Amino acid sequence: MQCPPSTCTYEASQLCVRHVTQPWTGDDMTWGNIFSIGLSELVAFAFSLPFFSLVVASLIVAGGLLVVRLREGRGRTPRPSAADAASVAARYLPERRALGFGAIGVVVVFGIENVVRGYLLNLVDIVEWWQYATPVFAAFLSLSVVLAMIAFRGTTPPEQPVVSGARRSWTTYGSRISMLSAGAALVGLLGTTIAAGLASSADERGRYIYLAIPVPNTAIDPIRPWFYGWGFGVPVLVCVAALAVVTWATLRGNAIRPFIRPETVGAEQIARTEVASAVLRIATAGMLLALAGAWRFIARAGSASSLGVGDESGGRTEYDLAWQWAEFAIAAGWLAPAIEITAFALLILVASRLRREHTLERSPERTPDRETVR
């Protein structure tokens, strides 16, 4: 028995599972029917594509940077001396460039994985756990390179001793909003992965990749769509743990290294704040990209609302399905594009600094007045 294509994603023998209204996942879209759908469905389909989220994020960031540049052009800020600017640039430019290229690398790796997995490979009955671990692992690799640069070339002895009355730690140069955003992304991804893992069930091969949705008041076995269970979530947890460690180590190394000399303290504090901000943005974006993919997957599996069972005479009986977290699954599916756009925007902001670093190498950077040593 065939189910309406707009409502059915699971079919076996005489069974038809219907889903409540949810964001378009793109799984049933073909070029043959793309022009036959309505405007709302077309918009939902567009937002189901990561590359569309990347385009939206690019437009948002471009508009925001234009406004900021226009506002900055109205003010004047003093320049540090040429010697101070050269000293600070020599120490911090390479790692700030590494952060910019690292942000681009996360986007490129994420895009390549989507294209290869979606268009070039036959992954029937394969647990595609790397789909959700890839952005987190790419962020880990990016920050590992920056950590190595700080450890091996960014901690040279000071030219003149600088006395500091405040103890610096890994939280010193990260802004509060960046710290809170990274923490929220970490809690969201961990909470989603653990909760989904606990809700999942195993297949006959012991892979926790199913969600058992019961059919109340009947002898029919629960339906078992694929789900973001432990089979997908465990690799993500491993990558998140590695990313958390390297993020902490990078922030700490950036904060505790000595200043070059007393005259460069103000410029160095600004540079370290920029480094910490970029580190937190890359880490946050990697986790948000994984979270958006997980939420889409959960929305696909958990939005089933009814089961139609056909008989030999051509009749059909409808049964309601009962999964207590179905409303949350639907909400997660609608929020996933916003999470994805936010992640791409953070990465684009970090990458946009590369143009500024190129200008900085050719001329002294304009910086605010020197601050008190922390």
XYZ file of C-alpha atoms in Angstrom:
374
model
C 0.000 0.000 0.000
C 1.396 3.384 -0.996
C 1.379 6.354 1.344
C 1.011 10.011 0.324
C 4.581 11.232 -0.399
C 4.154 14.340 1.700
C 3.315 12.433 4.868
C 4.964 9.029 4.732
C 8.620 8.215 5.287
C 8.293 4.614 6.513
C 6.560 1.840 4.668
C 6.559 -1.937 5.111
C 4.048 -4.385 3.682
C 0.609 -3.136 4.689
C 1.854 -0.455 7.092
C 1.925 3.273 6.551
C 3.332 5.716 9.087
C 2.126 9.282 8.956
C 3.978 12.240 10.438
C 2.775 15.416 12.019
C 3.684 18.716 10.389
C 7.434 19.222 10.595
C 10.268 21.025 8.806
C 11.088 19.620 5.409
C 14.028 17.259 5.690
C 14.726 17.062 1.970
C 14.847 13.256 1.997
C 11.922 12.817 -0.415
C 12.745 15.759 -2.674
C 13.512 15.054 -6.341
C 14.016 17.378 -9.274
C 10.833 15.974 -10.756
C 8.599 17.379 -8.018
C 10.537 20.434 -6.861
C 8.428 22.728 -9.050
C 5.133 21.209 -7.942
C 5.332 22.154 -4.267
C 4.059 25.308 -2.616
C 6.110 28.326 -1.571
C 6.109 27.396 2.119
C 7.320 23.876 1.346
C 9.999 25.257 -0.963
C 11.249 27.585 1.790
C 11.228 24.708 4.280
C 13.166 22.576 1.809
C 15.729 25.358 1.295
C 16.315 25.695 5.024
C 16.846 21.937 5.256
C 20.015 22.349 3.178
C 23.232 23.264 5.010
C 24.519 25.151 1.971
C 21.476 27.418 2.021
C 22.179 28.123 5.691
C 25.735 29.050 4.686
C 24.447 31.546 2.116
C 22.063 33.116 4.636
C 24.820 33.365 7.243
C 27.153 35.000 4.695
C 24.575 37.661 3.877
C 23.899 38.377 7.543
C 27.590 38.704 8.405
C 28.315 40.841 5.335
C 25.557 43.255 6.312
C 26.709 43.391 9.924
C 30.348 44.013 8.995
C 29.321 46.792 6.629
C 27.411 48.566 9.392
C 30.330 48.170 11.811
C 32.804 49.514 9.264
C 30.654 52.571 8.583
C 30.440 53.306 12.294
C 34.160 52.816 12.861
C 34.967 55.179 10.013
C 33.442 58.077 11.928
C 35.837 57.834 14.862
C 39.557 58.176 15.312
C 41.777 56.019 17.427
C 45.466 56.518 18.269
C 48.127 54.277 16.744
C 50.830 52.530 18.744
C 54.427 53.192 17.876
C 55.847 51.379 14.859
C 58.142 49.311 17.082
C 55.291 48.221 19.378
C 53.054 47.353 16.436
C 55.815 45.320 14.778
C 56.534 43.378 17.978
C 52.878 42.532 18.582
C 52.296 41.614 14.933
C 55.300 39.306 14.883
C 53.950 37.344 17.827
C 50.206 37.261 17.194
C 49.666 37.518 13.431
C 50.543 33.867 12.627
C 48.117 32.391 15.135
C 45.347 34.813 14.214
C 45.817 33.787 10.604
C 45.744 30.146 11.654
C 42.409 30.784 13.347
C 41.014 32.390 10.205
C 42.126 29.536 7.979
C 40.946 27.071 10.609
C 37.431 28.547 10.476
C 37.458 28.201 6.689
C 38.698 24.651 7.105
C 35.741 23.723 9.304
C 33.317 25.005 6.648
C 35.174 23.228 3.825
C 35.412 19.904 5.661
C 31.737 20.113 6.634
C 30.760 20.846 3.023
C 32.906 18.059 1.565
C 31.429 15.544 3.997
C 27.891 16.586 3.020
C 28.584 16.282 -0.709
C 30.450 12.971 -0.509
C 27.943 11.371 1.842
C 24.871 12.721 0.093
C 25.796 12.284 -3.556
C 28.780 9.986 -4.031
C 28.366 7.095 -1.598
C 25.804 4.336 -1.200
C 25.253 4.207 2.550
C 22.279 1.879 2.839
C 22.219 0.302 6.324
C 25.407 2.173 7.276
C 25.558 4.084 10.566
C 26.769 7.486 9.354
C 28.102 8.588 12.729
C 30.757 10.774 11.128
C 28.039 13.096 9.823
C 27.616 14.520 13.325
C 31.187 14.084 14.569
C 32.857 15.756 11.564
C 32.282 19.441 12.454
C 33.341 18.873 16.060
C 36.453 16.987 14.969
C 37.292 19.667 12.377
C 37.073 22.345 15.084
C 39.321 20.199 17.292
C 41.965 19.936 14.570
C 41.787 23.659 13.861
C 42.338 24.623 17.490
C 45.039 21.975 17.928
C 47.118 23.774 15.296
C 46.655 27.093 17.111
C 47.554 25.499 20.448
C 50.766 24.123 18.958
C 51.661 27.556 17.572
C 51.113 29.195 20.959
C 53.093 26.516 22.781
C 56.106 26.426 20.457
C 56.433 29.944 19.093
C 54.033 32.208 20.981
C 55.640 32.039 24.437
C 59.049 33.570 23.805
C 60.764 35.185 26.829
C 59.907 38.865 27.350
C 62.297 41.547 26.161
C 61.651 43.396 29.422
C 59.986 41.976 32.561
C 56.354 42.993 33.009
C 54.972 42.996 36.538
C 51.320 41.978 36.718
C 49.265 42.181 39.890
C 46.441 39.972 38.611
C 46.474 36.241 38.038
C 45.601 35.267 34.484
C 43.670 32.096 33.693
C 41.873 30.532 30.731
C 38.864 32.811 31.342
C 40.817 36.070 31.448
C 40.504 37.166 27.815
C 37.310 35.443 26.744
C 34.249 37.672 26.846
C 31.367 36.623 29.042
C 28.960 36.244 26.129
C 31.450 34.063 24.224
C 31.982 31.869 27.281
C 28.255 31.530 27.884
C 27.593 30.755 24.218
C 30.238 28.038 24.160
C 28.889 26.608 27.413
C 25.335 26.616 26.078
C 26.416 24.822 22.903
C 28.331 22.259 24.958
C 25.402 21.606 27.297
C 22.955 21.464 24.382
C 24.995 18.945 22.404
C 25.825 16.790 25.423
C 22.246 16.873 26.701
C 20.783 16.034 23.287
C 23.240 13.198 22.663
C 22.812 11.598 26.076
C 19.014 11.975 26.119
C 18.701 10.578 22.595
C 21.051 7.725 23.455
C 18.959 6.774 26.462
C 15.796 6.877 24.343
C 17.269 4.728 21.558
C 16.991 0.984 21.125
C 19.257 -1.599 19.494
C 18.801 -3.428 16.235
C 19.537 -7.133 15.756
C 23.259 -6.317 15.421
C 23.402 -4.460 18.715
C 23.604 -0.990 17.149
C 21.606 1.618 19.060
C 20.117 3.291 16.005
C 16.361 2.871 16.479
C 13.602 4.723 18.243
C 10.833 2.385 19.416
C 7.496 4.220 19.093
C 4.674 2.143 20.625
C 1.203 1.737 19.139
C -1.133 1.974 22.186
C -3.891 -0.540 22.865
C -2.908 -2.923 20.063
C -0.821 -6.051 19.606
C 1.192 -4.351 16.840
C 4.898 -4.161 17.524
C 6.364 -0.667 18.009
C 7.618 0.969 14.832
C 11.385 1.485 14.773
C 12.618 4.370 12.610
C 16.308 5.212 12.552
C 17.245 7.581 15.352
C 20.149 9.590 16.789
C 21.036 6.904 19.333
C 24.285 5.749 20.893
C 25.467 4.403 17.539
C 25.665 7.998 16.327
C 26.176 9.780 19.641
C 29.177 8.007 21.173
C 31.660 9.246 18.520
C 30.224 12.738 18.982
C 30.805 12.557 22.743
C 34.425 11.517 22.183
C 35.011 14.416 19.790
C 33.299 16.882 22.128
C 35.550 15.806 24.996
C 38.643 16.292 22.813
C 37.387 19.696 21.620
C 36.678 20.846 25.198
C 40.206 19.920 26.312
C 41.968 21.607 23.402
C 39.781 24.725 23.755
C 40.646 25.025 27.447
C 44.352 24.468 26.758
C 44.397 27.061 23.961
C 42.645 29.698 26.063
C 44.982 29.013 28.971
C 48.135 29.135 26.839
C 46.968 32.358 25.233
C 46.381 33.976 28.633
C 49.366 32.956 30.742
C 52.227 33.580 28.288
C 54.399 36.577 29.195
C 54.040 40.002 27.640
C 56.824 41.257 25.381
C 57.533 44.445 27.329
C 55.561 47.039 29.336
C 54.940 49.270 26.303
C 53.153 46.517 24.372
C 50.798 45.396 27.120
C 47.764 47.297 25.821
C 48.155 46.067 22.249
C 48.852 42.523 23.438
C 45.746 42.439 25.586
C 43.674 43.403 22.558
C 45.383 40.722 20.472
C 44.829 38.071 23.142
C 41.174 39.024 23.434
C 40.793 38.593 19.675
C 42.521 35.203 19.806
C 40.307 34.020 22.684
C 37.182 35.233 20.898
C 38.100 33.376 17.711
C 38.923 30.190 19.646
C 35.549 30.221 21.384
C 33.698 30.982 18.153
C 35.271 28.040 16.323
C 34.561 25.676 19.208
C 30.982 26.922 19.520
C 30.365 26.675 15.774
C 31.654 23.102 15.579
C 29.289 21.999 18.323
C 26.337 23.933 16.876
C 26.754 22.323 13.459
C 26.662 18.892 15.077
C 23.676 19.912 17.202
C 21.718 21.173 14.189
C 22.264 17.868 12.370
C 21.234 15.895 15.438
C 18.059 17.932 15.864
C 17.090 17.385 12.228
C 17.615 13.651 12.630
C 15.550 13.554 15.825
C 12.763 15.537 14.147
C 12.597 13.057 11.268
C 12.345 10.057 13.554
C 10.216 11.409 16.368
C 7.406 13.162 14.528
C 5.376 10.078 13.580
C 1.750 10.608 14.571
C -0.269 7.665 13.260
C 0.016 4.206 11.741
C -2.250 2.978 8.961
C -2.640 -0.796 8.662
C -4.203 -2.165 5.485
C -6.055 -5.437 5.116
C -6.593 -7.789 2.181
C -9.942 -6.220 1.256
C -8.325 -2.849 0.673
C -9.509 -1.258 3.896
C -7.244 0.486 6.345
C -7.269 1.037 10.093
C -5.586 4.069 11.622
C -3.783 3.873 14.961
C -2.316 6.737 16.944
C 1.367 6.532 17.844
C 2.621 7.603 21.242
C 6.071 9.075 21.854
C 6.103 11.412 24.821
C 8.812 13.690 23.414
C 7.297 14.152 19.955
C 6.567 17.858 20.515
C 10.184 18.499 21.452
C 11.345 16.611 18.352
C 9.219 18.813 16.115
C 10.437 22.001 17.826
C 14.044 20.861 17.444
C 13.505 20.350 13.730
C 12.258 23.900 13.311
C 15.136 25.351 15.342
C 17.872 23.390 13.559
C 18.287 25.857 10.627
C 18.674 28.792 13.032
C 21.348 26.893 14.952
C 23.138 26.064 11.698
C 23.033 29.656 10.446
C 24.454 30.856 13.758
C 27.321 28.364 13.487
C 28.219 29.444 9.967
C 28.009 33.113 10.962
C 30.524 32.548 13.771
C 32.949 30.826 11.401
C 32.584 33.550 8.769
C 33.274 36.217 11.391
C 36.534 34.494 12.323
C 37.519 34.034 8.675
C 36.747 37.681 7.880
C 39.647 38.700 10.133
C 42.093 37.400 7.530
C 41.640 40.524 5.420
C 42.317 42.707 8.442
C 45.443 40.722 9.293
C 46.717 41.300 5.745
C 46.233 45.040 6.213
C 47.853 44.884 9.629
C 50.989 43.309 8.189
C 51.434 46.209 5.781
C 50.664 49.085 8.165
C 50.446 49.640 11.937
C 47.104 48.663 13.375
C 44.895 51.225 14.983
C 44.281 50.231 18.570
C 42.587 51.776 21.594
C 44.524 53.246 24.486
C 46.649 50.813 26.440
C 44.866 49.124 29.296
C 46.007 48.259 32.759
C 47.848 44.932 33.009
C 45.604 42.142 34.200
